[in-house]
Short mmCIF file of C-alpha atoms in Angstrom, two decimals:
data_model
loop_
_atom_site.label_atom_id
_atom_site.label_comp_id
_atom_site.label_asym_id
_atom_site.label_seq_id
_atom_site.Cartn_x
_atom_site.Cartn_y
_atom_site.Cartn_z
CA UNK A 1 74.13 91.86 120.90
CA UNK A 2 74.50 95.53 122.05
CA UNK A 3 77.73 94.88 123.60
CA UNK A 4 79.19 93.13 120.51
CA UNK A 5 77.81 96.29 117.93
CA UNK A 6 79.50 98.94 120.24
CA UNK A 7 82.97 96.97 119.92
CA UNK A 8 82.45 96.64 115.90
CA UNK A 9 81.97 100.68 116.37
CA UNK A 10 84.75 101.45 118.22
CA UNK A 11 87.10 99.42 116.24
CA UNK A 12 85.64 101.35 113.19
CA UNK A 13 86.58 104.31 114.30
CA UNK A 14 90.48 103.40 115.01
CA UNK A 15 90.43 101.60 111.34
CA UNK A 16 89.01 105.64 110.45
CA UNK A 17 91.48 107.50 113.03
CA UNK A 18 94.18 105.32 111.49
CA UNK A 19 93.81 105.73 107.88
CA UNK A 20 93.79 109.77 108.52
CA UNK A 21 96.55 109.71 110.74
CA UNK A 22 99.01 107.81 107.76
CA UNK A 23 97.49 110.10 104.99
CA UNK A 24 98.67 112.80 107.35
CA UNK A 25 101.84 111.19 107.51
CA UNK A 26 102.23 110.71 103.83
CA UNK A 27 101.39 114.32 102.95
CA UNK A 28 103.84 115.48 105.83
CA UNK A 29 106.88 113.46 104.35
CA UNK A 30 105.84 113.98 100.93
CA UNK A 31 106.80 116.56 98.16
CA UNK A 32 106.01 117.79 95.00
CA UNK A 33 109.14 117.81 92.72
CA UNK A 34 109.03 119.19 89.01
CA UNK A 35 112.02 117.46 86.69
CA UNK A 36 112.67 119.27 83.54
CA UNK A 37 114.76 117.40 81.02
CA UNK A 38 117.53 119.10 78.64
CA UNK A 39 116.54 118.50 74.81
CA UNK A 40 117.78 115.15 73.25
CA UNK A 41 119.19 114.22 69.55
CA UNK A 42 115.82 112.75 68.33
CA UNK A 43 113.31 114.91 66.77
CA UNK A 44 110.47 113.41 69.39
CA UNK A 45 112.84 114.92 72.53
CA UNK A 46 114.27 117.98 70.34
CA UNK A 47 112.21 120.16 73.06
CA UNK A 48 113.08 118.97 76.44
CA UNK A 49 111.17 117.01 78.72
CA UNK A 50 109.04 117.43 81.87
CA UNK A 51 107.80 115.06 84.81
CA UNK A 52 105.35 115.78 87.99
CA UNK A 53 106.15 113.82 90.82
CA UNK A 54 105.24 112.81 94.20
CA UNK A 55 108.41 111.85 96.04
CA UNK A 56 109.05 110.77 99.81
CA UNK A 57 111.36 113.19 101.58
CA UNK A 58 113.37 110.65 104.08
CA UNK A 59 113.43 108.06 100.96
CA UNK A 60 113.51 109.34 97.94
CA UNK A 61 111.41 107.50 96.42
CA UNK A 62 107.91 108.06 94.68
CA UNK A 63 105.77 108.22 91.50
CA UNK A 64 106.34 110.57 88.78
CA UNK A 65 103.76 111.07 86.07
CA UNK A 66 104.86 111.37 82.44
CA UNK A 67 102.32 113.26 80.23
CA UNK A 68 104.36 112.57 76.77
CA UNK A 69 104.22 109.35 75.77
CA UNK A 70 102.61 108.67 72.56
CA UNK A 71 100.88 105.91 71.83
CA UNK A 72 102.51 105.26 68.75
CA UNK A 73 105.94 104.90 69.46
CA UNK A 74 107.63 105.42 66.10
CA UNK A 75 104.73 107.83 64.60
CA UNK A 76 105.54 108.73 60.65
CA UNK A 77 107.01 111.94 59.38
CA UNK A 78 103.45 112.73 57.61
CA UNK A 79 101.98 111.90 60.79
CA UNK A 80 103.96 114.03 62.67
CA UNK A 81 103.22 116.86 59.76
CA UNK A 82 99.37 115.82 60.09
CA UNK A 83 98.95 115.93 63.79
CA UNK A 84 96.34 114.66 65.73
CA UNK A 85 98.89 112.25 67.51
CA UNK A 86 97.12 110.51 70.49
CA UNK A 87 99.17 111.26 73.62
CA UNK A 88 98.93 109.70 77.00
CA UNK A 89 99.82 109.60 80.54
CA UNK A 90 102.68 106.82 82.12
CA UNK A 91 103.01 106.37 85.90
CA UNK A 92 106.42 105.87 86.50
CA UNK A 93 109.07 105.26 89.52
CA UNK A 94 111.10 108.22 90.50
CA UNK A 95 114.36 106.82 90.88
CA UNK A 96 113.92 104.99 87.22
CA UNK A 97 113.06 108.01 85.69
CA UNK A 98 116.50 109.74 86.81
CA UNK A 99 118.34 107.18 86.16
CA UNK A 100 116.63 106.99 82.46
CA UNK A 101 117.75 110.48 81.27
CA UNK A 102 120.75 110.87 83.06
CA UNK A 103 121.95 107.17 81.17
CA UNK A 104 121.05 109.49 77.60
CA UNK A 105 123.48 111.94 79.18
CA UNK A 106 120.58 114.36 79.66
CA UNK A 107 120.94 116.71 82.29
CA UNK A 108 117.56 116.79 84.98
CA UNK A 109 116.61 119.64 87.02
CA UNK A 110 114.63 119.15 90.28
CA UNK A 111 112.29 121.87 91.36
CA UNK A 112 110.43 121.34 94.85
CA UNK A 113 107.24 123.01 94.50
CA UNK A 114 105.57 124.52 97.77
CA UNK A 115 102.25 122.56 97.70
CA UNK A 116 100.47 122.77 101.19
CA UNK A 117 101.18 119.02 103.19
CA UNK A 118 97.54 118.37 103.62
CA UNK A 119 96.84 118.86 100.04
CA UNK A 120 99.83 116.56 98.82
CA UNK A 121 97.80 113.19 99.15
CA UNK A 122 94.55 114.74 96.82
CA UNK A 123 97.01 115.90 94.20
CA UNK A 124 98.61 112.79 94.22
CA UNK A 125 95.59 110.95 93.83
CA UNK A 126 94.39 113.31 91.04
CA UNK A 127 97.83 111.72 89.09
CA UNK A 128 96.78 108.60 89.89
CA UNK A 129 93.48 108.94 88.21
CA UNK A 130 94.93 110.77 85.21
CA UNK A 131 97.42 107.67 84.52
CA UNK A 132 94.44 105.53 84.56
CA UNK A 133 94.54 103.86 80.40
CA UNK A 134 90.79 104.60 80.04
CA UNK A 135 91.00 108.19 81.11
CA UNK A 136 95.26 109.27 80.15
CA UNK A 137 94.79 109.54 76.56
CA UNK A 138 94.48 113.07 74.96
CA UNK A 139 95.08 114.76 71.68
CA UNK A 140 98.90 115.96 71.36
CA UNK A 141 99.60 119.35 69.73
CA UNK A 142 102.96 120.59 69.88
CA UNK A 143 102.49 123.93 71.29
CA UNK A 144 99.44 124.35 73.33
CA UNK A 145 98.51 120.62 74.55
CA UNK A 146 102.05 118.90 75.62
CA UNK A 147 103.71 117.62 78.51
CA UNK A 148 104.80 120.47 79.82
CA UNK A 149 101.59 122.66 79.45
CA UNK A 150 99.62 119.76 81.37
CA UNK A 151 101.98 119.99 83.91
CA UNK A 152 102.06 123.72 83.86
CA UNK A 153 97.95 123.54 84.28
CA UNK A 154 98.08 120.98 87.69
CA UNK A 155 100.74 123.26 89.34
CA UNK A 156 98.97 126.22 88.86
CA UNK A 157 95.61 124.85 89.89
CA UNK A 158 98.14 123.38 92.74
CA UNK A 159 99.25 126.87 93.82
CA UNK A 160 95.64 128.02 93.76
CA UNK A 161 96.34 130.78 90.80
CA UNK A 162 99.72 131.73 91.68
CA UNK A 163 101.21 130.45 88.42
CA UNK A 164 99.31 131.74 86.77
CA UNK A 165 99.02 135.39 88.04
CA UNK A 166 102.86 135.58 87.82
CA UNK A 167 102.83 134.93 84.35
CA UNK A 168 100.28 137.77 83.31
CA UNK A 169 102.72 140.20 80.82
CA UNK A 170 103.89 139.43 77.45
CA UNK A 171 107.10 137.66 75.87
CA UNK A 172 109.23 138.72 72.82
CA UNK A 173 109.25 134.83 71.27
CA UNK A 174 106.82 133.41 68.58
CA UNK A 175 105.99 129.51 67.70
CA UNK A 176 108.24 129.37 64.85
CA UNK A 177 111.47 131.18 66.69
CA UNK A 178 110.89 127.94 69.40
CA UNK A 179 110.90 125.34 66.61
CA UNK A 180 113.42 127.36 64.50
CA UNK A 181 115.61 126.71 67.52
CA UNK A 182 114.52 123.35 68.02
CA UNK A 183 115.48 122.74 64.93
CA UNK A 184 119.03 123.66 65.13
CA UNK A 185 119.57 124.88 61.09
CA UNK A 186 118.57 121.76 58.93
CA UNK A 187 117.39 122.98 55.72
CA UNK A 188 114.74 119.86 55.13
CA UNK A 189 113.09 120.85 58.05
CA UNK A 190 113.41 124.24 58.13
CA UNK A 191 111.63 124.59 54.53
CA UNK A 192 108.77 121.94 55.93
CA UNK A 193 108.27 124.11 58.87
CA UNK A 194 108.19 127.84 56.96
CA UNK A 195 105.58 126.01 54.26
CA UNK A 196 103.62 124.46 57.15
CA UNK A 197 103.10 126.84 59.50
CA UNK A 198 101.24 129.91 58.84
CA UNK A 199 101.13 133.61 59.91
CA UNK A 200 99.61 132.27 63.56
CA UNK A 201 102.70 131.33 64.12
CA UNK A 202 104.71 134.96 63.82
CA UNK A 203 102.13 135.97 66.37
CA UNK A 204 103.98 137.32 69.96
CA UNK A 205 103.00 135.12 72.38
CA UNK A 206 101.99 135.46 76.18
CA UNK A 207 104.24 134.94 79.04
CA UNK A 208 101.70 132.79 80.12
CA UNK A 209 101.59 130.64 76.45
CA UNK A 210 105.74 130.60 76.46
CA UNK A 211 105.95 128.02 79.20
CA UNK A 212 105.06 125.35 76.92
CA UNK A 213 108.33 124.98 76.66
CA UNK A 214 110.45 123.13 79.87
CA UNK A 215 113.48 125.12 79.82
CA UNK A 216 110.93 127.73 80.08
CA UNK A 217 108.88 126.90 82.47
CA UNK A 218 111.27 125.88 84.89
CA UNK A 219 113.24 129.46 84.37
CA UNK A 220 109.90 131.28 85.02
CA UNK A 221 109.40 129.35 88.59
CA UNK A 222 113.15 130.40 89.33
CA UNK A 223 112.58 134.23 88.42
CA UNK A 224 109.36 134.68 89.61
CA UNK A 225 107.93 132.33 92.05
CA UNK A 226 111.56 131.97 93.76
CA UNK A 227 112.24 127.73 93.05
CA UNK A 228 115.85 127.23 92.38
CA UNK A 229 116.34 124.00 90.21
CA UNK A 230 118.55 121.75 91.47
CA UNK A 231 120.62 119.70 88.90
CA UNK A 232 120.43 116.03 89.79
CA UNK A 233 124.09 114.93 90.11
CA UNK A 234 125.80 112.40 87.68
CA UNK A 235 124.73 114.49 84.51
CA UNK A 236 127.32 116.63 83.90
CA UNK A 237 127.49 114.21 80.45
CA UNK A 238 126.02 116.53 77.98
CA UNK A 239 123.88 115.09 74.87
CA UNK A 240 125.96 116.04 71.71
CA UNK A 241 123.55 118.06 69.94
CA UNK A 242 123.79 118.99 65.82
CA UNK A 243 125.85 122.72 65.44
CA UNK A 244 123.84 124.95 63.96
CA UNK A 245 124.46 125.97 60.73
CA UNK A 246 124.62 129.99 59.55
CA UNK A 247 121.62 131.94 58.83
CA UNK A 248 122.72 132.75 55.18
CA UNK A 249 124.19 129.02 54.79
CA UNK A 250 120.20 127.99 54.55
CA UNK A 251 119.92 130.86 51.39
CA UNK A 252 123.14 130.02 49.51
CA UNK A 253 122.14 126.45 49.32
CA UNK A 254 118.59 127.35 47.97
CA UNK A 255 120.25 129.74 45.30
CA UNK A 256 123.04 126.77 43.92
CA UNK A 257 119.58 124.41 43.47
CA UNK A 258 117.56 127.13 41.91
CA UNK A 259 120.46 127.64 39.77
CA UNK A 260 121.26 124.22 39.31
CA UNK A 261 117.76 123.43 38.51
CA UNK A 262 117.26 125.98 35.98
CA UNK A 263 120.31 125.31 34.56
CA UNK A 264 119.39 120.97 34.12
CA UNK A 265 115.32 122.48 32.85
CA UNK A 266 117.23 124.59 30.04
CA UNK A 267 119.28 122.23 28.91
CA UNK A 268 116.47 119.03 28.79
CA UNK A 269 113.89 121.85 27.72
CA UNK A 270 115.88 122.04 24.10
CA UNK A 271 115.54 118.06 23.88
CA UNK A 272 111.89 117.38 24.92
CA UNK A 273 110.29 120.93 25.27
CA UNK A 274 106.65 119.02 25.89
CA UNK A 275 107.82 116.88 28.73
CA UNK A 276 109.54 119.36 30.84
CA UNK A 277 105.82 121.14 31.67
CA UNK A 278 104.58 118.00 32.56
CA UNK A 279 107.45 116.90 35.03
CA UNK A 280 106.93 120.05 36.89
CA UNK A 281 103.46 120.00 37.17
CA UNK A 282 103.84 116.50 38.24
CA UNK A 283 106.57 117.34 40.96
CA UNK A 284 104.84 120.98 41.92
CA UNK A 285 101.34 119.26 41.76
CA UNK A 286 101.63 116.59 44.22
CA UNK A 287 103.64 118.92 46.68
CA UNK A 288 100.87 121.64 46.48
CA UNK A 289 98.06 118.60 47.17
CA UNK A 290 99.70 117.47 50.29
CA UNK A 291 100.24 121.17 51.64
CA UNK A 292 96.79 121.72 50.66
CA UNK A 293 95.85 118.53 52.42
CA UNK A 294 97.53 119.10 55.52
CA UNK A 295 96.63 122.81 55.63
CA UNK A 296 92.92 121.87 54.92
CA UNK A 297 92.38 118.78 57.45
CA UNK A 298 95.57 118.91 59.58
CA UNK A 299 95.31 119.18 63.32
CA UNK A 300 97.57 121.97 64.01
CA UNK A 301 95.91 125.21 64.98
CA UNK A 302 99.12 127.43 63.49
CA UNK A 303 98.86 126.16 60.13
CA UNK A 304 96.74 128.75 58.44
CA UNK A 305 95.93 131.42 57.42
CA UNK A 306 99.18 130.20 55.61
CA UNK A 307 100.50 131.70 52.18
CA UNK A 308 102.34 128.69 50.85
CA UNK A 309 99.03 127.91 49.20
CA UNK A 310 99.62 130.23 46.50
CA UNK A 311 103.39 129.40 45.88
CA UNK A 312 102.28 125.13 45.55
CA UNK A 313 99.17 124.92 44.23
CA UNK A 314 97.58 121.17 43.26
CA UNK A 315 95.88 122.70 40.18
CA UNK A 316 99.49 122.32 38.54
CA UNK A 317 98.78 118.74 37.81
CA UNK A 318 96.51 119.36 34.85
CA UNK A 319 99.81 120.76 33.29
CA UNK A 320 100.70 117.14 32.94
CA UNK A 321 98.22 117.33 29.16
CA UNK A 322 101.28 119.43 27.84
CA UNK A 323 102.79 115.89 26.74
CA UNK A 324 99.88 115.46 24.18
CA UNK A 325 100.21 119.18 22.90
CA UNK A 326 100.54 122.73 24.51
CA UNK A 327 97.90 125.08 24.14
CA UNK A 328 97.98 129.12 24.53
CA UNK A 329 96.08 128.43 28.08
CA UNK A 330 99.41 126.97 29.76
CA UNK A 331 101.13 129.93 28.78
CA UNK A 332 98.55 132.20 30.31
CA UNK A 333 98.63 129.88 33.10
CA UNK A 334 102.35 129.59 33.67
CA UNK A 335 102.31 133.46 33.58
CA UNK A 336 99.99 133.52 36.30
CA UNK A 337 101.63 131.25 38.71
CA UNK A 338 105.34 133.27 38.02
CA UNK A 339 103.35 136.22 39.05
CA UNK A 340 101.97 134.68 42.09
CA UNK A 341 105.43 133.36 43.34
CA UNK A 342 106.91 136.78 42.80
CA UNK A 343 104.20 138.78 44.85
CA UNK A 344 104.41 136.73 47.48
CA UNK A 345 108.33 136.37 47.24
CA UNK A 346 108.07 140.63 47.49
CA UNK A 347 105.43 140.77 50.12
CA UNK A 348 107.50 139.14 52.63
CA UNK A 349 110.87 141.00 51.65
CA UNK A 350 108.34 144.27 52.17
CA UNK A 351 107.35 142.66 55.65
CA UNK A 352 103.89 142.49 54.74
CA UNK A 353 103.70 138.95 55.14
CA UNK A 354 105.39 137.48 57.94
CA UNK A 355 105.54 133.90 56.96
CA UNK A 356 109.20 133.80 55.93
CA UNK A 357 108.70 131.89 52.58
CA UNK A 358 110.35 134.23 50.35
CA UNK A 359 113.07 131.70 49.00
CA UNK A 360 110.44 128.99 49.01
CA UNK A 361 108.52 131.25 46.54
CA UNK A 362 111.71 132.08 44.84
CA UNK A 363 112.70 128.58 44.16
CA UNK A 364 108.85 127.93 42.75
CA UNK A 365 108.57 130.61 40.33
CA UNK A 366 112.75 129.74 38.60
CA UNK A 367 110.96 126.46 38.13
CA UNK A 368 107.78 127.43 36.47
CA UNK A 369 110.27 129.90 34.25
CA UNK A 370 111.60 127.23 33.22
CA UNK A 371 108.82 125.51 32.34
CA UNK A 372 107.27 128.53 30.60
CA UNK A 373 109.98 129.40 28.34
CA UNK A 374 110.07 125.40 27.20
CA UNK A 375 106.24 125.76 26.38
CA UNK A 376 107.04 128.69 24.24
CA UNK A 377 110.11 126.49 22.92
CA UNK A 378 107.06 123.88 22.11
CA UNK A 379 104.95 126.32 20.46
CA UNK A 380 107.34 127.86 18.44
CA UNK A 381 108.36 124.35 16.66
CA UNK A 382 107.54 123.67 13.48
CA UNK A 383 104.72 121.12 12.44
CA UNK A 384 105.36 118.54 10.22
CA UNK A 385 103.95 118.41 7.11
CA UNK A 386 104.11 115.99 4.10
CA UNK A 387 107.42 116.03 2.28
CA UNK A 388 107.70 118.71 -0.43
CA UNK A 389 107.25 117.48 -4.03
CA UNK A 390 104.91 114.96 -2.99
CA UNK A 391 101.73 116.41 -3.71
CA UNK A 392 100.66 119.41 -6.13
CA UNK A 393 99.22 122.53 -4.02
CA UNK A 394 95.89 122.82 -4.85
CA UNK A 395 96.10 126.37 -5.33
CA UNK A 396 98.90 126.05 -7.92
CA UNK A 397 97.45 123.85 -10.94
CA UNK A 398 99.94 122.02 -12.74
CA UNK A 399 101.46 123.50 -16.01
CA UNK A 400 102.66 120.41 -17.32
CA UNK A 401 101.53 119.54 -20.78
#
């Protein structure tokens, strides 16, 4: 019986001196590769992309772990605008995700990044475990909990602090210049983004906070930490992207519907003075509630303190009781609301307020003129009395005889 236990031993311990010697083996042919996609023509890739992998030196193959796949695939606009967005982690094979982006005609970048051998096979296990579906999902915000920050987090833990430490001084870029960019000019969006995100995001952000971003982050291991990207061959096929319009392109088009606007308000404000109000404050209402709404309760961090709250403002719904009469109060409160656009339209030409919503403001405040001077149309109107000569005044008795 002896005999037989000191053979199960001994075997034991090859089974043990075998399993070390292949993890050795794995870590020694194995690397850690960083791919950092080029933005795409969707508004879900308008950023770029970026993938951690484990890949096998001699052949080429290996797991790479995407960190930006929602679990909604074709999430809403006013869930996009709402955040919150459940993210979570895909394990995926390395020569499918190459061939992937490059078949989108999106270039890839390949960054080898100088983990230690023997500390390969823990890392890669540390993926594994994130990718599991109980423990991979996570709460998605834009800026400060994406793909690329997770990744940015596991390399620097990876490099012990070295990330990290290189990344220590401060950038010139804020929030909104990134999605400005991102972007690319379209008025719709542009006008979503100025009312939804707040002062936060005019704030000058951290070297550190800028590689949220993958073109970013994969220029800052370049510069600093000495990683030349490699561009994976066969995508030379650049994604057409959207030209960017002008700067002042954005501002003409606001002024021809402000005057356009005032101009159609004018003309049906002589027809129906009392229903004009009441479109407005239907229109302005409902935009100021969702702002409100999303401002309020939204997930995004940079959405207040935001000053769009006083250029839409909810409490224009109760404008809609001008249709049953108009009362000295809407004046007042029309007056009131023209005031508020225009201080806030001055404070950011006077750089006080750095939330660029000056047209936005603008825009508001032609409207509610237009609304105003209808009320005062409305109020000025005659009311109609009885036709003349069919009653006597009772102050003027009748001389008949």
């Amino acid at each position: 019986m002896p005999r037989f236990l000191a053979w199960g031993a001994f075997f034991l311990f090859l089974l043990m001196q075998g399993g070390r010697a292949s993890a050795r083996n794995e870590g020694a042919e194995a690397r850690v590769v960083l791919l950092t996609m080029s933005p795409g023509g969707d508004s879900v890739s308008q950023f770029g992309h970026a993938e951690l992998c484990i890949v096998s030196s001699a052949r080429r193959r290996g797991d790479c772990f995407n960190y930006g796949v929602p679990l909604d695939k074709a999430p809403s606009s006013w869930a996009i605008a709402r955040g919150g967005l459940i993210y979570h982690v895909q394990r995926e094979a390395f020569d499918r995700v190459d061939r992937h982006y490059q078949s989108q005609g999106r270039a890839v970048w390949a960054q080898v990044i100088p983990v230690p051998s023997e500390e390969i096979p823990a890392l890669h296990r540390q993926l594994i475990r994130d990718a599991i579906p109980q423990e991979s999902e996570y709460e998605y915000e834009p800026f400060t909990k994406n793909c690329t920050t997770r990744v940015r987090d596991i390399l620097d833990a990876a490099l012990h602090g070295k990330l990290r430490l290189s990344a220590v001084g401060g950038s010139a870029v804020t929030y909104r210049d990134d999605a400005a960019g991102a972007i690319r000019g379209d008025a719709f969006d542009a006008t979503v983004m100025d009312l939804l995100l707040g002062s936060r995001g005019d704030e000058t952000l951290t070297e550190w906070e800028s590689l949220y971003l993958p073109r970013r982050l994969r220029e800052h291991l370049a510069s600093k930490l000495g990683l030349v990207p490699r561009l994976l061959p066969s995508a030379d096929v650049a994604l057409p992207q959207r030209k960017p319009r002008p700067e002042g392109q954005r501002g003409a088009a606001w002024a021809l519907a402000c005057c356009i606007a005032f101009v159609v308000l004018l003309l049906l404000g002589r027809l129906c003075a009392r229903l004009i109000p009441s479109l407005i404050a239907l229109s302005l209402g409902v935009s100021g509630a969702a702002l409100w709404y999303l401002i309020a309760f939204g997930a995004h961090e940079q959405a207040w303190p935001n000053y769009a709250i006083l250029v839409l403002c909810p409490l224009d719904l109760v404008l809609i009781t001008c249709v049953r009469g108009i009362g000295v109060w809407v004046l007042r409160y029309l007056e009131i609301r023209i005031f508020l656009c225009a201080l806030v339209a001055a404070s950011v030409v006077a750089e006080i307020i750095s939330q660029p919503i000056a047209t936005e403001a603008l825009t508001v405040g032609v409207i509610l003129f237009s609304a105003l001077r209808a009320a005062q149309r409305a109020c000025s109107l005659p009311d109609r009395g009885p036709p003349q000569g069919d009653h006597l005044s009772a102050k003027e008795p009748s001389t008949v005889k």
